[in-house]
């Protein structure tokens, strides 16, 4: 047990748990909440979804903060040194981070109340699908990055 780096274990736990919260919540909204809400009459649906959004917004904000903090720490303090000079690793990581910002934007707009994104929420069925697809690609990139051989032990 002595040679386990518990700080890295904690960072990885935060990253994976935040990914589960953001990704799992989005999937639940796509396959269960959104289709069920369409069965309700407009007034009931709007009231119900407003309550769901105000509760889920807290999960979205916490998972974004968790993913950014654990992700940037992990990349800047640990993995970039393990993959020094490995252009493919950094290109894939850059792509993962850009896609993550797409997910952060969509998750915030879909769960938020800002008038600017009312049109986007009105088309939630499409954007929930795009969001889940992006999370699936990001998790695949995470798995590929983790499997890439390290060039130097940190
Ligand atoms: C929706 C957003 C994100 C999701 C769902 C996500 C998901 C994941 C997953 C599932 C892994 C593999 C975890 C493991 O096996 O240890 C991973 C690894 C990683 N992620 Fe993320 N992530 C997201 C955003 C970010 C962001 C914004 C950053 C950087 C700022 C980041 C940096 C990293 C790093 C450095 C690794 C470790 C890669 C390695 O082992 O070499 N992630 N991510």
Coordinates of C-alpha atoms and ligand atoms in Angstrom, one line a residue:
X1 CA 0.0 0.0 0.0
X2 CA 2.9 2.4 0.7
X3 CA 3.8 2.9 -3.0
X4 CA 0.2 3.8 -4.0
X5 CA 0.0 7.5 -4.9
X6 CA -3.3 8.3 -3.1
X7 CA -3.4 11.9 -4.6
X8 CA -3.6 10.4 -8.1
X9 CA -6.2 7.8 -6.9
X10 CA -8.3 10.7 -5.6
X11 CA -7.8 12.7 -8.8
X12 CA -8.8 9.7 -11.0
X13 CA -11.8 9.0 -8.7
X14 CA -13.0 12.7 -9.1
X15 CA -12.6 12.4 -12.9
X16 CA -14.4 9.1 -13.4
X17 CA -17.2 10.0 -10.9
X18 CA -17.8 13.4 -12.5
X19 CA -17.8 11.7 -16.0
X20 CA -20.4 9.2 -14.7
X21 CA -22.6 12.0 -13.3
X22 CA -22.4 14.1 -16.4
X23 CA -22.7 11.2 -18.9
X24 CA -25.2 9.1 -17.0
X25 CA -27.4 12.1 -16.4
X26 CA -27.4 13.0 -20.1
X27 CA -28.2 9.4 -21.1
X28 CA -31.1 9.2 -18.5
X29 CA -32.5 12.5 -19.9
X30 CA -32.3 11.1 -23.5
X31 CA -33.8 7.7 -23.1
X32 CA -36.2 8.1 -20.2
X33 CA -37.0 11.7 -19.0
X34 CA -37.4 13.4 -22.4
X35 CA -39.6 10.8 -24.0
X36 CA -41.8 10.5 -20.9
X37 CA -42.1 14.3 -20.6
X38 CA -43.5 14.4 -24.2
X39 CA -46.5 12.4 -23.0
X40 CA -47.5 15.2 -20.6
X41 CA -49.7 18.2 -21.5
X42 CA -47.7 21.3 -22.2
X43 CA -48.4 23.1 -18.9
X44 CA -47.6 20.1 -16.8
X45 CA -44.5 19.3 -18.9
X46 CA -43.0 22.8 -18.6
X47 CA -43.6 22.9 -14.8
X48 CA -42.1 19.4 -14.4
X49 CA -39.0 20.0 -16.6
X50 CA -38.3 23.4 -14.9
X51 CA -38.1 21.5 -11.5
X52 CA -35.9 18.8 -13.0
X53 CA -33.6 21.4 -14.6
X54 CA -33.2 23.4 -11.4
X55 CA -32.2 20.2 -9.6
X56 CA -29.9 18.8 -12.3
X57 CA -28.1 22.1 -12.9
X58 CA -26.2 21.6 -9.6
X59 CA -25.0 18.2 -10.8
X60 CA -23.9 19.7 -14.2
X61 CA -21.9 22.6 -12.5
X62 CA -20.2 20.2 -10.0
X63 CA -19.3 17.7 -12.7
X64 CA -17.9 20.4 -14.9
X65 CA -15.7 21.8 -12.1
X66 CA -14.7 18.2 -11.1
X67 CA -13.7 17.3 -14.7
X68 CA -11.8 20.5 -15.4
X69 CA -9.9 20.5 -12.1
X70 CA -9.0 16.7 -12.2
X71 CA -8.5 16.8 -15.9
X72 CA -6.1 19.7 -16.1
X73 CA -4.2 18.6 -13.0
X74 CA -3.9 15.1 -14.4
X75 CA -2.7 16.3 -17.8
X76 CA -0.4 19.2 -16.8
X77 CA 1.1 17.6 -13.7
X78 CA 1.3 13.9 -14.7
X79 CA 0.3 12.5 -18.1
X80 CA 2.0 15.1 -20.4
X81 CA 5.3 14.2 -18.8
X82 CA 4.6 10.5 -19.3
X83 CA 4.0 11.2 -23.0
X84 CA 6.6 13.8 -23.7
X85 CA 7.2 14.2 -27.5
X86 CA 4.3 11.8 -28.3
X87 CA 2.4 14.1 -30.8
X88 CA -0.5 11.6 -31.2
X89 CA -1.1 11.6 -27.4
X90 CA -1.3 15.4 -27.2
X91 CA -3.4 15.7 -30.3
X92 CA -5.9 13.2 -29.0
X93 CA -5.9 14.9 -25.5
X94 CA -6.5 18.3 -27.2
X95 CA -9.4 16.8 -29.2
X96 CA -10.8 15.3 -26.0
X97 CA -10.7 18.6 -24.1
X98 CA -12.3 20.5 -27.1
X99 CA -15.2 17.9 -27.3
X100 CA -15.5 18.2 -23.5
X101 CA -16.1 21.9 -23.8
X102 CA -18.9 21.1 -26.3
X103 CA -20.5 18.8 -23.7
X104 CA -20.1 21.4 -21.0
X105 CA -21.8 24.0 -23.2
X106 CA -24.7 21.6 -24.3
X107 CA -25.2 20.3 -20.7
X108 CA -25.4 23.8 -19.3
X109 CA -27.7 25.1 -22.1
X110 CA -30.0 22.1 -21.8
X111 CA -30.2 22.2 -17.9
X112 CA -30.1 26.0 -17.6
X113 CA -32.9 28.7 -17.8
X114 CA -31.2 31.3 -20.0
X115 CA -33.6 32.7 -22.6
X116 CA -30.7 32.7 -25.1
X117 CA -30.9 28.8 -25.3
X118 CA -34.7 28.4 -25.3
X119 CA -34.6 27.4 -29.0
X120 CA -32.0 24.7 -28.2
X121 CA -34.1 23.4 -25.3
X122 CA -37.2 23.3 -27.6
X123 CA -35.2 20.9 -29.7
X124 CA -33.9 18.9 -26.7
X125 CA -34.4 15.5 -28.4
X126 CA -31.7 16.3 -31.0
X127 CA -29.2 18.0 -28.6
X128 CA -29.5 15.3 -25.9
X129 CA -28.5 12.8 -28.7
X130 CA -25.6 14.9 -29.8
X131 CA -24.5 15.3 -26.1
X132 CA -24.6 11.6 -25.4
X133 CA -22.7 10.9 -28.6
X134 CA -20.0 13.4 -27.7
X135 CA -19.6 11.8 -24.2
X136 CA -19.3 8.4 -25.8
X137 CA -16.5 9.6 -28.0
X138 CA -14.7 11.4 -25.1
X139 CA -14.8 8.2 -22.9
X140 CA -13.4 6.2 -25.9
X141 CA -10.6 8.8 -26.2
X142 CA -10.0 8.5 -22.4
X143 CA -9.6 4.7 -22.8
X144 CA -7.3 5.1 -25.8
X145 CA -5.1 7.7 -24.0
X146 CA -4.8 5.5 -21.0
X147 CA -3.7 2.5 -23.1
X148 CA -1.0 4.5 -24.9
X149 CA 2.5 3.4 -23.9
X150 CA 4.3 5.9 -21.7
X151 CA 7.7 7.3 -22.9
X152 CA 9.1 8.1 -19.4
X153 CA 8.0 7.1 -15.8
X154 CA 6.9 10.3 -14.0
Ligands
LIG1 C1 -17.3 15.4 -20.6 C2 -16.0 15.5 -20.1 C3 -15.1 14.4 -19.9 C4 -15.3 13.0 -19.7 C5 -16.6 12.3 -19.9 C6 -14.0 12.4 -19.5 C7 -13.8 11.0 -19.3 C8 -12.6 10.5 -19.1 C9 -12.4 9.0 -18.9 C10 -13.5 8.0 -18.8 C11 -11.0 8.8 -18.8 C12 -10.3 7.5 -18.5 C13 -10.2 7.4 -17.0 C14 -9.2 6.3 -16.5 O1 -9.3 5.2 -17.0 O2 -8.4 6.6 -15.7 C15 -10.4 10.1 -18.9 C16 -9.0 10.3 -18.7 C17 -8.5 11.5 -18.8 N1 -9.1 12.7 -19.0 FE1 -11.0 13.1 -19.2 N2 -13.0 13.4 -19.4 C18 -13.6 14.6 -19.7 C19 -13.1 15.8 -19.7 C20 -11.7 16.0 -19.5 C21 -11.1 17.4 -19.5 C22 -11.8 18.7 -19.7 C23 -9.7 17.1 -19.4 C24 -8.6 18.1 -19.3 C25 -8.7 19.3 -19.1 C26 -9.5 15.7 -19.2 C27 -8.3 15.1 -19.0 C28 -8.1 13.7 -18.9 C29 -6.8 13.1 -18.6 C30 -5.5 13.8 -18.5 C31 -7.0 11.7 -18.6 C32 -6.0 10.6 -18.3 C33 -5.5 10.1 -19.7 C34 -4.3 9.1 -19.4 O3 -4.5 8.2 -18.6 O4 -3.3 9.3 -20.1 N3 -10.7 15.1 -19.3 N4 -11.3 11.1 -19.1

